[in-house]
CSV table of C-alpha atoms in Angstrom, one decimal:
chain,number,residue,atom,x,y,z
A,1,MET,CA,-7.2,-41.4,18.0
A,2,LEU,CA,-8.2,-37.9,16.8
A,3,VAL,CA,-8.0,-37.1,13.2
A,4,GLY,CA,-8.3,-33.4,12.3
A,5,HIS,CA,-8.3,-31.3,9.2
A,6,ILE,CA,-6.4,-28.0,9.4
A,7,VAL,CA,-7.0,-25.5,6.7
A,8,THR,CA,-4.7,-22.5,6.5
A,9,ARG,CA,-4.5,-19.6,4.1
A,10,MET,CA,-1.2,-19.4,2.3
A,11,ILE,CA,-0.2,-15.7,2.1
A,12,GLU,CA,3.1,-15.0,0.5
A,13,ILE,CA,4.7,-11.5,0.9
A,14,ALA,CA,7.6,-10.9,-1.4
A,15,PRO,CA,9.4,-8.0,-3.0
A,16,CYS,CA,8.8,-7.2,-6.6
A,17,ALA,CA,11.4,-9.3,-8.4
A,18,ASN,CA,11.1,-7.9,-12.0
A,19,GLU,CA,9.4,-5.5,-14.3
A,20,ALA,CA,6.3,-7.7,-14.5
A,21,ASP,CA,5.9,-7.7,-10.7
A,22,GLU,CA,6.4,-3.9,-10.7
A,23,GLN,CA,3.6,-3.6,-13.3
A,24,THR,CA,1.4,-5.8,-11.2
A,25,SER,CA,2.1,-3.7,-8.1
A,26,VAL,CA,1.1,-0.5,-10.1
A,27,ASP,CA,-2.0,-2.3,-11.4
A,28,VAL,CA,-3.2,-3.2,-7.9
A,29,TYR,CA,-2.5,0.4,-6.7
A,30,ASN,CA,-4.5,1.8,-9.6
A,31,ALA,CA,-7.4,-0.6,-9.1
A,32,VAL,CA,-7.7,0.5,-5.5
A,33,PHE,CA,-6.5,4.0,-5.2
A,34,CYS,CA,-7.5,5.8,-8.4
A,35,THR,CA,-10.6,7.9,-8.1
A,36,ASP,CA,-12.4,10.5,-10.2
A,37,TRP,CA,-9.8,13.1,-9.0
A,38,SER,CA,-6.6,11.1,-9.4
A,39,TRP,CA,-5.0,9.5,-12.4
A,40,PRO,CA,-3.4,6.1,-12.8
A,41,ALA,CA,0.2,5.7,-12.1
A,42,THR,CA,2.5,4.2,-14.7
A,43,PRO,CA,5.6,2.0,-14.0
A,44,ASP,CA,7.8,4.8,-15.5
A,45,GLU,CA,6.3,7.3,-13.0
A,46,VAL,CA,6.9,4.9,-10.2
A,47,ARG,CA,10.6,4.3,-11.2
A,48,SER,CA,11.1,8.1,-11.4
A,49,PHE,CA,9.5,8.4,-7.9
A,50,LYS,CA,11.7,5.6,-6.5
A,51,SER,CA,14.9,7.3,-7.9
A,52,GLY,CA,14.4,10.3,-5.6
A,53,LEU,CA,13.9,8.2,-2.5
A,54,VAL,CA,16.4,7.4,0.3
A,55,ASP,CA,15.1,3.9,0.3
A,56,ASN,CA,12.0,1.9,-0.6
A,57,ALA,CA,10.3,-1.5,-0.6
A,58,ASP,CA,7.8,-2.6,-3.2
A,59,LEU,CA,6.0,-5.7,-2.1
A,60,LEU,CA,3.3,-8.0,-3.4
A,61,ALA,CA,0.9,-10.2,-1.4
A,62,ARG,CA,-0.2,-13.5,-3.0
A,63,ILE,CA,-2.8,-16.0,-1.8
A,64,HIS,CA,-2.4,-19.4,-3.4
A,65,GLY,CA,-0.2,-17.7,-6.1
A,66,ALA,CA,-2.6,-15.0,-7.1
A,67,VAL,CA,-1.7,-11.4,-6.4
A,68,VAL,CA,-4.3,-9.8,-4.1
A,69,ALA,CA,-2.5,-6.7,-2.7
A,70,SER,CA,0.5,-4.5,-3.0
A,71,GLY,CA,2.5,-2.5,-0.4
A,72,PHE,CA,5.0,0.2,-1.0
A,73,ALA,CA,7.2,1.8,1.7
A,74,ALA,CA,9.1,4.9,1.0
A,75,ILE,CA,11.7,6.9,2.9
A,76,MET,CA,11.6,10.4,1.4
A,77,PRO,CA,14.6,12.8,1.6
A,78,GLN,CA,12.4,15.6,3.0
A,79,ARG,CA,11.1,13.3,5.8
A,80,PRO,CA,13.9,10.7,6.5
A,81,ASP,CA,12.5,10.0,10.0
A,82,LEU,CA,9.4,8.2,8.9
A,83,VAL,CA,8.2,5.7,6.4
A,84,SER,CA,5.4,6.6,4.0
A,85,VAL,CA,3.2,3.6,3.3
A,86,TYR,CA,0.9,2.9,0.4
A,87,LEU,CA,-1.0,-0.4,1.1
A,88,THR,CA,-3.6,-1.5,-1.4
A,89,VAL,CA,-5.7,-4.6,-1.2
A,90,LEU,CA,-8.1,-5.5,-4.0
A,91,PRO,CA,-11.6,-4.9,-2.6
A,92,GLN,CA,-12.8,-8.5,-3.3
A,93,GLN,CA,-9.7,-9.9,-1.5
A,94,ARG,CA,-10.0,-7.9,1.8
A,95,ARG,CA,-10.3,-9.6,5.2
A,96,ARG,CA,-8.1,-12.5,4.1
A,97,GLY,CA,-4.9,-11.5,5.8
A,98,ALA,CA,-3.0,-9.9,2.9
A,99,GLY,CA,-3.2,-6.4,4.3
A,100,THR,CA,-2.0,-7.5,7.7
A,101,GLY,CA,0.9,-9.5,6.1
A,102,LEU,CA,2.0,-6.4,4.2
A,103,TYR,CA,1.6,-4.2,7.3
A,104,GLU,CA,3.8,-6.6,9.3
A,105,ALA,CA,6.4,-6.8,6.5
A,106,ILE,CA,6.6,-3.0,6.1
A,107,SER,CA,6.8,-2.6,9.9
A,108,ASP,CA,9.7,-5.0,10.0
A,109,TRP,CA,11.4,-3.3,7.1
A,110,ALA,CA,11.1,0.1,8.9
A,111,ARG,CA,12.4,-1.3,12.2
A,112,GLU,CA,15.4,-2.8,10.3
A,113,ARG,CA,16.2,0.9,9.3
A,114,ASP,CA,15.7,2.1,12.9
A,115,LEU,CA,12.5,3.9,12.0
A,116,GLY,CA,9.6,3.8,14.3
A,117,THR,CA,6.9,5.8,12.5
A,118,LEU,CA,4.7,4.8,9.6
A,119,GLU,CA,2.5,7.4,7.8
A,120,ALA,CA,-0.4,6.4,5.5
A,121,VAL,CA,-3.0,8.1,3.5
A,122,VAL,CA,-6.6,7.0,3.9
A,123,ALA,CA,-9.5,8.5,1.9
A,124,ASP,CA,-12.2,10.0,4.0
A,125,ASN,CA,-14.8,8.0,2.1
A,126,ASP,CA,-13.1,4.6,2.9
A,127,PRO,CA,-14.2,3.6,6.4
A,128,GLU,CA,-13.0,0.1,5.9
A,129,SER,CA,-9.4,1.2,5.3
A,130,LEU,CA,-9.6,3.7,8.2
A,131,GLY,CA,-10.7,0.9,10.5
A,132,PHE,CA,-7.9,-1.3,9.3
A,133,ALA,CA,-5.4,1.5,10.2
A,134,GLN,CA,-7.0,2.3,13.5
A,135,ARG,CA,-7.0,-1.3,14.6
A,136,ARG,CA,-3.2,-1.3,14.2
A,137,GLY,CA,-2.7,1.9,16.2
A,138,PHE,CA,-2.7,4.6,13.5
A,139,VAL,CA,-4.2,7.9,14.6
A,140,GLU,CA,-5.3,10.8,12.5
A,141,ASP,CA,-2.6,13.3,12.1
A,142,HIS,CA,-4.1,15.7,9.5
A,143,ARG,CA,-6.6,16.0,6.7
A,144,GLU,CA,-6.1,17.2,3.2
A,145,ALA,CA,-8.7,18.3,0.7
A,146,GLY,CA,-8.2,17.3,-2.9
A,147,VAL,CA,-9.3,20.0,-5.3
A,148,VAL,CA,-9.3,20.1,-9.1
A,149,LEU,CA,-9.7,23.0,-11.5
A,150,ASP,CA,-10.8,22.1,-15.1
A,151,LEU,CA,-9.4,24.9,-17.2
A,152,THR,CA,-11.2,23.7,-20.3
A,153,ARG,CA,-14.6,24.6,-18.9
A,154,THR,CA,-15.8,28.1,-19.6
């Protein structure tokens, strides 16, 4: 008789169910995506952004009950033929399957709406995220430079 031990990671992907989940989603986004040139998002700003969308999905990924990542899918009125994706995994939680779970959930969500194109932004100084996207078939479409002008400087 063989006796084995199987260990699996429990990754739960679920929509934000309440304001506390929405705050957590924003917190994960801010922890990952905010840089010297960007400012943190607030739940009020996200609600305002959502109100102008054709459709959206705001998801959280949990491993053993702890939130490790967030995923946001948006169909914008000016580009209703594609889904804009904002997928953020806390750096210390990467390579555990949460990003893949969110990518799969968002892909399914897009297909349910008969949309076959996902668009995501990857910072040029984040080769790990670029590799994640490329391994799933994303290709570079364009580059944007972020510029800031501090008007308080003389």
